[in-house]
mmCIF file of C-alpha atoms and ligand atoms in Angstrom:
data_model
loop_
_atom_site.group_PDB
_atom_site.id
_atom_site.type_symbol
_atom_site.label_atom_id
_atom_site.label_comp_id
_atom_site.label_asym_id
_atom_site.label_seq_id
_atom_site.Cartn_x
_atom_site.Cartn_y
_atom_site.Cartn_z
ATOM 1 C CA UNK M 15 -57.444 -2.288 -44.637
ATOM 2 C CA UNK M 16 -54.805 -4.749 -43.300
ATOM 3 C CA UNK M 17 -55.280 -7.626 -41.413
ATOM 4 C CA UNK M 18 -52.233 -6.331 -38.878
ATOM 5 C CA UNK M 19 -54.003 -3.423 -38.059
ATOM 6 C CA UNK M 20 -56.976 -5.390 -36.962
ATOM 7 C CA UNK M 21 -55.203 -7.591 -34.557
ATOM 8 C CA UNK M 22 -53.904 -4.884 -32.941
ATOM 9 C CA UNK M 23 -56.529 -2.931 -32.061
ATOM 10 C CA UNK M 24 -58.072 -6.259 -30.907
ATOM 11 C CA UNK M 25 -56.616 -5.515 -27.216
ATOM 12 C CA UNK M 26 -58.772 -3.237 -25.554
ATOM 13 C CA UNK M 27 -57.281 -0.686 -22.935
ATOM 14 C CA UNK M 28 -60.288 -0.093 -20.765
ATOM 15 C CA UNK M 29 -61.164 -3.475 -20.358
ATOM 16 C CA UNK M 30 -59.838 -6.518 -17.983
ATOM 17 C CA UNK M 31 -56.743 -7.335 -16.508
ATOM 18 C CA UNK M 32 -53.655 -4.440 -15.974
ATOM 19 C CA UNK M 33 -51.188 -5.100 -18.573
ATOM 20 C CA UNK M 34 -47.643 -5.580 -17.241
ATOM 21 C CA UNK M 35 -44.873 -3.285 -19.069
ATOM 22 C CA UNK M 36 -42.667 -5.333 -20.899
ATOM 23 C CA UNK M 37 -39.401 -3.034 -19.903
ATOM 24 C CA UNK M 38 -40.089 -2.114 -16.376
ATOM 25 C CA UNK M 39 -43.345 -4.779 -15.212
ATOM 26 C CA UNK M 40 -45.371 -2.385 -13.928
ATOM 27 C CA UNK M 41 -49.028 -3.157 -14.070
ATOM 28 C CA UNK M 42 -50.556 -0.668 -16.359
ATOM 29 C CA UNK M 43 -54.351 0.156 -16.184
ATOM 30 C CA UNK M 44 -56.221 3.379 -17.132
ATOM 31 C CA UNK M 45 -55.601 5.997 -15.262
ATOM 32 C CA UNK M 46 -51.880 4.449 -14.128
ATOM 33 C CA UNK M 47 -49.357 3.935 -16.582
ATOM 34 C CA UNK M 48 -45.941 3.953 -17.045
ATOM 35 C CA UNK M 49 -43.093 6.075 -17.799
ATOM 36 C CA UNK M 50 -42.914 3.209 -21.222
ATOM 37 C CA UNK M 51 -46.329 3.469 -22.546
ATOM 38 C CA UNK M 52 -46.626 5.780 -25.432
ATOM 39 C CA UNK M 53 -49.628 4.919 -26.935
ATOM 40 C CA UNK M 54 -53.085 3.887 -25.816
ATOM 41 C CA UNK M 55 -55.459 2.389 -28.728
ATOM 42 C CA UNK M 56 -58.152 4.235 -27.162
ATOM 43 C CA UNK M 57 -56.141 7.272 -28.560
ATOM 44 C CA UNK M 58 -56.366 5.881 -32.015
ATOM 45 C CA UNK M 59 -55.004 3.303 -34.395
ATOM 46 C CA UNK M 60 -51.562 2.623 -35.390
ATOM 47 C CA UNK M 61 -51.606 5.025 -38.138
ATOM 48 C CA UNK M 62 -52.579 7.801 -36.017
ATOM 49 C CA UNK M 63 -49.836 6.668 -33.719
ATOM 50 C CA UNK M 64 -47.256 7.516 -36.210
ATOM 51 C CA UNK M 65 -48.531 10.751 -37.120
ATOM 52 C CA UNK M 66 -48.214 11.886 -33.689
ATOM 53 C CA UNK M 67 -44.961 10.355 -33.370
ATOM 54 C CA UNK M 68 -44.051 12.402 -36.659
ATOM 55 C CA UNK M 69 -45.501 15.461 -35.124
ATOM 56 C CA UNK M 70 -43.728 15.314 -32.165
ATOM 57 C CA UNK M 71 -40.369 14.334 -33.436
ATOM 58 C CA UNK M 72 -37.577 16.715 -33.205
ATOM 59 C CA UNK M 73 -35.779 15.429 -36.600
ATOM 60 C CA UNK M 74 -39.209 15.850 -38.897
ATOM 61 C CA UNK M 75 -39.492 19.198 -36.706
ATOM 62 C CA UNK M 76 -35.638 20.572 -37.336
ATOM 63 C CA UNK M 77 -36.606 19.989 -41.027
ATOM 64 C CA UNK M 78 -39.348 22.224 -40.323
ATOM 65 C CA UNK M 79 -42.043 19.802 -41.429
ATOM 66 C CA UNK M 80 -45.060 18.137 -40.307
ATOM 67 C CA UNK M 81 -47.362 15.068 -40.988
ATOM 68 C CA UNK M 82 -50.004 17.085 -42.647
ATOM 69 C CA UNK M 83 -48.007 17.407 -45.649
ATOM 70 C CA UNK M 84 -48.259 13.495 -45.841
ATOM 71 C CA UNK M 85 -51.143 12.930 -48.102
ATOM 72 C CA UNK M 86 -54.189 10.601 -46.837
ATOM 73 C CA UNK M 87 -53.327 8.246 -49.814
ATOM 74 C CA UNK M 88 -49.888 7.829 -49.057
ATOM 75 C CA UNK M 89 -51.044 6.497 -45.216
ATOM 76 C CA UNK M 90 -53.307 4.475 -46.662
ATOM 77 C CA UNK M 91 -50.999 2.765 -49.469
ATOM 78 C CA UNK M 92 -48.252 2.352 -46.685
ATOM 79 C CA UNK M 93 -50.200 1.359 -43.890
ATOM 80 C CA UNK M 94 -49.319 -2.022 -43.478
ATOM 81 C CA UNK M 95 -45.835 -0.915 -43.754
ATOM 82 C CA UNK M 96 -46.317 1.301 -40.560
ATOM 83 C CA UNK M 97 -48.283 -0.970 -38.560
ATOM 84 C CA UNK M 98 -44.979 -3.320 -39.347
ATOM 85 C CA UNK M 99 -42.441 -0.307 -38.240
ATOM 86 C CA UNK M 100 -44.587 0.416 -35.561
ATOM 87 C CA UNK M 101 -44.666 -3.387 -34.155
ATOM 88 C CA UNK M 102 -40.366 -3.868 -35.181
ATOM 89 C CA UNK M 103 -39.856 -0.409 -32.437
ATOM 90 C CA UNK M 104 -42.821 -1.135 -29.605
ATOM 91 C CA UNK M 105 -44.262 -3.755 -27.951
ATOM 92 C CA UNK M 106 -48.263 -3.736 -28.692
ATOM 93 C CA UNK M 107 -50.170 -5.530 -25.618
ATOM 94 C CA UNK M 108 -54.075 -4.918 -25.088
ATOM 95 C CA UNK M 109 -54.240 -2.249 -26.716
ATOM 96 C CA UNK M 110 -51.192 -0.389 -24.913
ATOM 97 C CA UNK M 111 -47.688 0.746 -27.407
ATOM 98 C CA UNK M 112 -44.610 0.546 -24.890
ATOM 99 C CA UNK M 113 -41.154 1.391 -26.080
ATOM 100 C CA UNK M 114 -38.196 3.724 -25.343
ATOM 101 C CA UNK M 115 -38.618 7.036 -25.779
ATOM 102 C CA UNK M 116 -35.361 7.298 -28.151
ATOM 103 C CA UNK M 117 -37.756 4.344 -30.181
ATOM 104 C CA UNK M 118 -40.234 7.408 -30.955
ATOM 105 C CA UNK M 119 -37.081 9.348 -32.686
ATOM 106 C CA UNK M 120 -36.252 5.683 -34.479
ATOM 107 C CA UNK M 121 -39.349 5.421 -36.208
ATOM 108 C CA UNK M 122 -39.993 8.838 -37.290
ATOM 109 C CA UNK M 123 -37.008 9.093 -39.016
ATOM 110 C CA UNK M 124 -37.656 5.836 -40.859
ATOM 111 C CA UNK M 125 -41.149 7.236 -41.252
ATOM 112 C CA UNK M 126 -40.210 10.288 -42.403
ATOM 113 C CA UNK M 127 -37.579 9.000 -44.949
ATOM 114 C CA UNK M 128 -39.601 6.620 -46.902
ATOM 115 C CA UNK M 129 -41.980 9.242 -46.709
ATOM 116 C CA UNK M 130 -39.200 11.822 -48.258
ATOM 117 C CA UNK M 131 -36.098 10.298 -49.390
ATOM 118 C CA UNK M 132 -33.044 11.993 -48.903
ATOM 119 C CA UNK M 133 -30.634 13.524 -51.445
ATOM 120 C CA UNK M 134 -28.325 10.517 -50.369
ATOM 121 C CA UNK M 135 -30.493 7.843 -51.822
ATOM 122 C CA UNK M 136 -30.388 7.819 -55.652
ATOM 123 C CA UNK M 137 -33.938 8.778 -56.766
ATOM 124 C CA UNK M 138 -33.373 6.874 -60.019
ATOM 125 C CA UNK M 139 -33.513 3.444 -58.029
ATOM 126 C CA UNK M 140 -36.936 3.977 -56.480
ATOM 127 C CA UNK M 141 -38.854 2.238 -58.987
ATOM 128 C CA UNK M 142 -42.823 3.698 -57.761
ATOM 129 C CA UNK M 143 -45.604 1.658 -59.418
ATOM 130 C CA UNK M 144 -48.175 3.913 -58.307
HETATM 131 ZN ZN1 ZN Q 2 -42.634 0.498 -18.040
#
Protein backbone atom coordinates (compact mmCIF):
# COMPACT_ATOMS: atom_id res chain seq x y z
CA UNK A 1 0.00 0.00 0.00
CA UNK A 2 0.90 3.74 -0.19
CA UNK A 3 3.67 5.37 1.11
CA UNK A 4 1.10 8.27 2.65
CA UNK A 5 -0.58 5.90 4.60
CA UNK A 6 2.60 4.81 6.23
CA UNK A 7 3.70 8.17 7.37
CA UNK A 8 0.72 8.68 8.96
CA UNK A 9 0.29 6.06 11.07
CA UNK A 10 3.97 6.74 11.98
CA UNK A 11 2.66 9.07 15.01
CA UNK A 12 1.73 7.00 17.74
CA UNK A 13 -1.19 8.14 20.15
CA UNK A 14 -0.22 6.33 23.30
CA UNK A 15 3.17 7.27 23.28
CA UNK A 16 5.22 10.62 24.37
CA UNK A 17 4.46 14.06 24.49
CA UNK A 18 0.45 15.49 24.50
CA UNK A 19 -0.20 16.72 21.14
CA UNK A 20 -1.48 20.32 21.03
CA UNK A 21 -4.85 20.81 18.87
CA UNK A 22 -4.15 22.75 16.02
CA UNK A 23 -7.72 24.77 16.27
CA UNK A 24 -8.15 25.23 19.93
CA UNK A 25 -4.23 24.24 21.57
CA UNK A 26 -5.33 22.08 23.94
CA UNK A 27 -2.89 19.42 24.91
CA UNK A 28 -4.36 16.18 23.85
CA UNK A 29 -3.25 12.83 25.49
CA UNK A 30 -5.18 9.54 25.93
CA UNK A 31 -7.74 9.64 27.96
CA UNK A 32 -8.17 13.77 27.40
CA UNK A 33 -8.97 15.04 24.18
CA UNK A 34 -10.64 17.60 22.58
CA UNK A 35 -13.89 18.66 21.34
CA UNK A 36 -11.51 18.68 17.55
CA UNK A 37 -10.11 15.29 17.57
CA UNK A 38 -12.03 12.88 15.51
CA UNK A 39 -9.84 10.24 14.99
CA UNK A 40 -7.25 8.36 17.00
CA UNK A 41 -4.84 5.93 14.84
CA UNK A 42 -5.13 3.59 17.58
CA UNK A 43 -8.78 3.32 16.23
CA UNK A 44 -7.50 2.36 12.86
CA UNK A 45 -5.93 3.63 9.68
CA UNK A 46 -7.01 6.29 7.44
CA UNK A 47 -9.13 4.11 5.43
CA UNK A 48 -11.06 2.96 8.28
CA UNK A 49 -11.37 6.58 9.21
CA UNK A 50 -13.39 7.29 6.21
CA UNK A 51 -15.62 4.48 6.48
CA UNK A 52 -16.72 5.62 9.74
CA UNK A 53 -16.94 9.03 8.60
CA UNK A 54 -19.22 7.55 5.69
CA UNK A 55 -21.18 5.66 8.22
CA UNK A 56 -21.86 8.34 10.29
CA UNK A 57 -22.65 10.96 7.77
CA UNK A 58 -26.08 12.26 7.50
CA UNK A 59 -25.86 12.91 3.51
CA UNK A 60 -24.61 9.04 2.67
CA UNK A 61 -27.37 8.23 5.46
CA UNK A 62 -30.44 10.47 3.84
CA UNK A 63 -29.52 8.47 0.67
CA UNK A 64 -30.14 5.57 2.72
CA UNK A 65 -26.73 4.01 2.14
CA UNK A 66 -23.80 2.77 3.87
CA UNK A 67 -20.01 1.98 3.41
CA UNK A 68 -20.53 -1.69 3.22
CA UNK A 69 -21.82 -1.43 -0.15
CA UNK A 70 -18.27 0.00 -1.04
CA UNK A 71 -16.41 -2.98 -2.23
CA UNK A 72 -12.89 -3.90 -0.50
CA UNK A 73 -11.28 -3.37 -4.01
CA UNK A 74 -12.57 -0.12 -4.59
CA UNK A 75 -10.79 1.07 -0.94
CA UNK A 76 -7.95 -0.44 -1.90
CA UNK A 77 -7.60 1.04 -5.62
CA UNK A 78 -8.53 4.55 -4.10
CA UNK A 79 -6.68 4.53 -1.07
CA UNK A 80 -4.14 6.89 -1.69
CA UNK A 81 -6.80 9.10 -2.92
CA UNK A 82 -8.46 9.02 0.63
CA UNK A 83 -5.49 9.23 2.67
CA UNK A 84 -5.04 12.60 0.33
CA UNK A 85 -8.89 13.77 1.08
CA UNK A 86 -8.45 12.80 4.43
CA UNK A 87 -5.06 14.97 4.96
CA UNK A 88 -6.73 18.23 2.44
CA UNK A 89 -9.97 18.23 5.49
CA UNK A 90 -7.87 17.29 8.95
CA UNK A 91 -4.85 17.94 10.43
CA UNK A 92 -2.95 14.42 11.14
CA UNK A 93 -0.41 14.90 14.24
CA UNK A 94 0.94 11.70 16.20
CA UNK A 95 -1.34 9.75 15.32
CA UNK A 96 -4.41 12.11 16.30
CA UNK A 97 -7.13 13.44 13.03
CA UNK A 98 -8.41 17.01 14.24
CA UNK A 99 -10.83 18.94 12.12
CA UNK A 100 -14.29 20.60 12.26
CA UNK A 101 -17.00 18.64 12.68
CA UNK A 102 -18.83 20.19 9.44
CA UNK A 103 -15.12 18.74 7.80
CA UNK A 104 -16.61 15.10 8.57
CA UNK A 105 -19.86 16.09 6.30
CA UNK A 106 -17.07 17.64 3.62
CA UNK A 107 -15.37 14.57 3.05
CA UNK A 108 -18.07 12.12 2.98
CA UNK A 109 -19.76 13.72 0.42
CA UNK A 110 -16.62 13.89 -1.71
CA UNK A 111 -16.16 10.30 -0.58
CA UNK A 112 -19.30 9.26 -1.33
CA UNK A 113 -19.48 10.92 -4.83
CA UNK A 114 -16.45 9.55 -6.41
CA UNK A 115 -17.59 6.57 -4.88
CA UNK A 116 -21.21 7.06 -6.73
CA UNK A 117 -21.39 9.76 -9.15
CA UNK A 118 -24.34 11.68 -9.41
CA UNK A 119 -26.88 11.93 -12.26
CA UNK A 120 -25.35 15.53 -12.68
CA UNK A 121 -21.98 14.37 -13.81
CA UNK A 122 -22.06 12.93 -17.36
CA UNK A 123 -21.20 9.21 -16.96
CA UNK A 124 -19.85 9.19 -20.52
CA UNK A 125 -16.76 11.38 -19.36
CA UNK A 126 -15.55 9.01 -16.65
CA UNK A 127 -13.13 7.22 -18.64
CA UNK A 128 -12.48 3.88 -15.84
CA UNK A 129 -9.37 1.87 -16.82
CA UNK A 130 -10.09 -0.74 -14.45
ZN1 LIG B 1 -9.23 21.37 19.82
Amino acid sequence: MGTIISQVEGGNADAGAPVRCPICAQPNEPGRLCKHVRWTFDQGDPLEFARFVLDTSPYVQARGHSSSEIPKIWWERQGEWIVEKVLIHFDASDGYVFGEHKDLDMLAREIWREFHPEAERPQMQRVDLF
